[in-house]
CSV table of C-alpha atoms in Angstrom, one decimal:
chain,number,residue,atom,x,y,z
A,291,UNK,CA,0.1,-0.2,-0.1
A,292,UNK,CA,1.2,3.5,-0.8
A,293,UNK,CA,1.4,6.2,1.4
A,294,UNK,CA,1.1,3.8,4.9
A,295,UNK,CA,0.5,5.6,7.9
A,296,UNK,CA,3.1,5.3,10.8
A,297,UNK,CA,1.6,4.7,14.0
A,298,UNK,CA,2.1,8.3,15.1
A,299,UNK,CA,0.5,9.7,11.7
A,300,UNK,CA,-2.5,7.2,12.6
A,301,UNK,CA,-2.9,8.7,16.4
A,302,UNK,CA,-2.8,12.2,14.9
A,303,UNK,CA,-5.3,11.4,12.3
A,304,UNK,CA,-7.9,10.2,15.0
A,305,UNK,CA,-7.3,13.1,17.7
A,306,UNK,CA,-7.4,15.8,15.0
A,307,UNK,CA,-10.5,14.6,13.0
A,308,UNK,CA,-13.8,16.8,13.3
A,309,UNK,CA,-16.1,13.9,12.1
A,310,UNK,CA,-18.4,12.7,14.7
A,311,UNK,CA,-17.9,9.0,13.2
A,312,UNK,CA,-14.2,8.9,14.1
A,313,UNK,CA,-13.1,8.3,17.8
A,314,UNK,CA,-10.1,9.7,19.4
A,315,UNK,CA,-7.0,7.7,19.4
A,316,UNK,CA,-7.4,6.7,23.3
A,317,UNK,CA,-11.3,5.9,22.8
A,318,UNK,CA,-10.2,4.0,19.6
A,319,UNK,CA,-7.7,1.9,21.5
A,320,UNK,CA,-10.6,1.0,23.9
A,321,UNK,CA,-12.9,-0.2,21.2
A,322,UNK,CA,-10.0,-2.3,19.1
A,323,UNK,CA,-9.1,-3.7,22.6
A,324,UNK,CA,-12.9,-4.9,23.1
A,325,UNK,CA,-13.0,-6.4,19.9
A,326,UNK,CA,-9.8,-8.3,20.3
A,327,UNK,CA,-10.8,-9.5,23.8
A,328,UNK,CA,-14.3,-10.2,23.7
A,329,UNK,CA,-16.8,-12.2,21.5
A,330,UNK,CA,-16.4,-11.8,18.0
A,331,UNK,CA,-17.7,-8.5,16.0
A,332,UNK,CA,-17.8,-9.3,12.5
A,333,UNK,CA,-18.6,-5.9,11.5
A,334,UNK,CA,-16.1,-4.1,13.9
A,335,UNK,CA,-14.6,-2.0,11.4
A,336,UNK,CA,-18.2,-0.4,10.3
A,337,UNK,CA,-19.1,-0.5,13.8
A,338,UNK,CA,-16.0,1.6,14.7
A,339,UNK,CA,-16.7,4.4,12.3
A,340,UNK,CA,-20.5,3.9,12.8
A,341,UNK,CA,-21.6,2.7,9.2
A,342,UNK,CA,-19.2,5.6,7.3
A,343,UNK,CA,-16.1,3.2,6.6
A,344,UNK,CA,-16.4,4.6,2.9
A,345,UNK,CA,-15.5,8.1,4.3
A,346,UNK,CA,-12.6,6.9,5.9
A,347,UNK,CA,-9.1,7.0,4.0
A,348,UNK,CA,-7.8,3.5,2.9
A,349,UNK,CA,-4.6,4.4,4.8
A,350,UNK,CA,-6.5,5.1,7.9
A,351,UNK,CA,-8.4,1.6,7.5
A,352,UNK,CA,-5.1,-0.1,7.0
A,353,UNK,CA,-3.4,1.6,10.1
A,354,UNK,CA,-6.4,0.7,12.3
A,355,UNK,CA,-6.2,-3.0,11.1
A,356,UNK,CA,-2.5,-3.1,11.9
A,357,UNK,CA,-3.2,-1.4,15.1
A,358,UNK,CA,-6.0,-4.3,16.0
A,359,UNK,CA,-3.3,-6.9,15.0
A,360,UNK,CA,-0.8,-5.6,17.4
A,361,UNK,CA,-3.3,-5.6,20.1
A,362,UNK,CA,-4.0,-9.3,19.5
A,363,UNK,CA,-0.1,-10.2,19.3
A,364,UNK,CA,0.3,-8.4,22.5
A,365,UNK,CA,-2.4,-10.5,24.2
A,366,UNK,CA,-1.0,-14.1,22.4
A,367,UNK,CA,2.2,-13.3,23.6
A,368,UNK,CA,0.8,-13.0,27.1
A,369,UNK,CA,2.1,-9.4,27.1
A,370,UNK,CA,-0.3,-7.2,28.8
A,371,UNK,CA,-2.1,-4.6,27.0
A,372,UNK,CA,-0.5,-1.1,27.3
A,373,UNK,CA,-3.2,1.1,28.0
A,374,UNK,CA,-3.1,4.7,26.7
A,375,UNK,CA,-3.9,5.9,30.5
A,376,UNK,CA,-3.4,5.2,34.1
A,377,UNK,CA,0.0,6.0,34.9
A,378,UNK,CA,-1.2,7.9,37.9
A,379,UNK,CA,-3.8,5.3,39.0
A,380,UNK,CA,-1.9,3.8,41.4
A,381,UNK,CA,-0.1,6.9,42.8
A,382,UNK,CA,-1.9,8.0,45.9
A,383,UNK,CA,-0.1,11.3,45.8
A,384,UNK,CA,-1.6,12.1,42.4
A,385,UNK,CA,-5.0,12.9,42.0
A,386,UNK,CA,-6.8,10.6,39.0
A,387,UNK,CA,-8.8,12.8,36.6
A,388,UNK,CA,-12.1,10.7,36.2
A,389,UNK,CA,-14.0,13.6,34.3
A,390,UNK,CA,-16.1,13.0,31.4
A,391,UNK,CA,-12.9,14.5,29.4
A,392,UNK,CA,-10.4,12.2,30.7
A,393,UNK,CA,-8.5,9.5,28.8
A,394,UNK,CA,-9.7,6.6,31.0
A,395,UNK,CA,-13.4,7.8,30.7
A,396,UNK,CA,-12.9,7.9,26.7
A,397,UNK,CA,-11.0,4.7,26.6
A,398,UNK,CA,-13.8,3.0,28.6
A,399,UNK,CA,-16.5,4.5,26.2
A,400,UNK,CA,-14.6,3.2,23.3
A,401,UNK,CA,-14.5,-0.3,24.9
A,402,UNK,CA,-17.8,-0.2,26.0
A,403,UNK,CA,-19.2,0.9,22.6
A,404,UNK,CA,-17.5,-2.4,20.9
A,405,UNK,CA,-18.8,-4.6,24.0
A,406,UNK,CA,-22.2,-3.7,22.8
A,407,UNK,CA,-21.6,-2.7,18.9
A,408,UNK,CA,-23.6,-5.8,17.6
A,409,UNK,CA,-26.7,-7.6,19.5
A,410,UNK,CA,-25.8,-10.8,17.6
A,411,UNK,CA,-22.5,-10.6,19.8
A,412,UNK,CA,-24.0,-10.7,23.1
A,413,UNK,CA,-21.1,-11.0,25.6
A,414,UNK,CA,-23.2,-12.2,28.5
A,415,UNK,CA,-24.9,-15.0,26.3
A,416,UNK,CA,-23.2,-17.8,28.1
A,417,UNK,CA,-24.9,-18.6,31.5
A,418,UNK,CA,-21.6,-20.4,32.8
A,419,UNK,CA,-19.6,-17.0,32.0
A,420,UNK,CA,-22.0,-14.0,32.3
A,421,UNK,CA,-21.4,-13.2,35.9
A,422,UNK,CA,-17.7,-13.5,35.3
A,423,UNK,CA,-18.0,-11.1,32.4
A,424,UNK,CA,-20.2,-8.6,34.5
A,425,UNK,CA,-17.6,-8.5,36.9
A,426,UNK,CA,-14.7,-8.1,34.9
A,427,UNK,CA,-16.6,-5.4,32.4
A,428,UNK,CA,-17.6,-3.5,35.3
A,429,UNK,CA,-14.8,-1.0,35.7
A,430,UNK,CA,-15.2,-0.1,32.2
A,431,UNK,CA,-19.0,0.1,32.1
A,432,UNK,CA,-18.9,2.4,35.3
A,433,UNK,CA,-15.8,4.5,34.1
A,434,UNK,CA,-17.7,5.0,30.6
A,435,UNK,CA,-20.8,6.5,32.4
A,436,UNK,CA,-22.9,4.7,30.3
A,437,UNK,CA,-25.5,3.5,32.7
A,438,UNK,CA,-25.7,6.8,34.7
A,439,UNK,CA,-29.4,6.5,35.4
A,440,UNK,CA,-28.5,3.2,37.2
A,441,UNK,CA,-28.3,4.7,41.1
A,442,UNK,CA,-26.0,1.7,41.9
A,443,UNK,CA,-23.6,2.6,39.4
A,444,UNK,CA,-23.8,6.4,39.7
A,445,UNK,CA,-23.0,6.0,43.4
A,446,UNK,CA,-19.9,3.9,42.5
A,447,UNK,CA,-18.8,6.9,40.1
A,448,UNK,CA,-19.0,9.4,43.0
A,449,UNK,CA,-16.5,7.3,45.2
A,450,UNK,CA,-12.9,8.2,44.5
A,451,UNK,CA,-11.2,5.0,45.8
A,452,UNK,CA,-13.5,2.8,44.2
A,453,UNK,CA,-12.7,4.4,40.8
A,454,UNK,CA,-8.9,4.1,41.8
A,455,UNK,CA,-9.4,0.6,42.5
A,456,UNK,CA,-11.4,0.1,39.2
A,457,UNK,CA,-8.7,1.8,37.2
A,458,UNK,CA,-6.2,-0.4,38.6
A,459,UNK,CA,-8.1,-3.5,38.0
A,460,UNK,CA,-8.6,-2.9,34.1
A,461,UNK,CA,-5.1,-4.5,32.9
A,462,UNK,CA,-5.6,-7.5,34.7
A,463,UNK,CA,-9.4,-7.6,33.9
A,464,UNK,CA,-8.7,-7.6,30.2
A,465,UNK,CA,-6.3,-10.6,30.3
A,466,UNK,CA,-9.1,-12.5,32.0
A,467,UNK,CA,-11.6,-11.6,29.6
A,468,UNK,CA,-9.6,-12.5,27.1
A,469,UNK,CA,-8.9,-16.0,28.4
A,470,UNK,CA,-12.4,-16.5,29.2
A,471,UNK,CA,-13.5,-15.8,25.6
A,472,UNK,CA,-10.4,-17.4,24.0
A,473,UNK,CA,-9.9,-20.5,25.9
A,474,UNK,CA,-11.8,-24.1,26.5
A,475,UNK,CA,-11.1,-24.3,29.9
């Protein structure tokens, strides 16, 4: 492919788009991560760009595919996914930003968007694993704010210590989810 984008160029493209159909790089990472660790999402590219893939340059589509492949390779090599946030989550001296504009919230929104990206790809359909999936995805659901109408989840969002605990659990939860969906044990 001519004009292949470097990873930095891809991130710049995502972060500088004015289109409502293009997630920023942090939310896109969350989305791609969910498509790799969870149930198969056959139309993931279409879901990522909300049905507007034809409006996205070919080299961006290629870059997104390569990025997703690299996330998959990390997991297959048993390397924890490098998250684009959270360097302060474990530091008690630094207040972590959980505002709607924060990277961790953007990442969680992208993740949850992919999680619910296709009704035919229900992460909770297997009764044997549904409870585990609910527990392991709870941090992303709470941090995304997607269910703010739920009083219990809304209360969790108000508890700073609980939010830090959830943020710190994401990396391990991703590995557990990957194993849950991609192993036979």
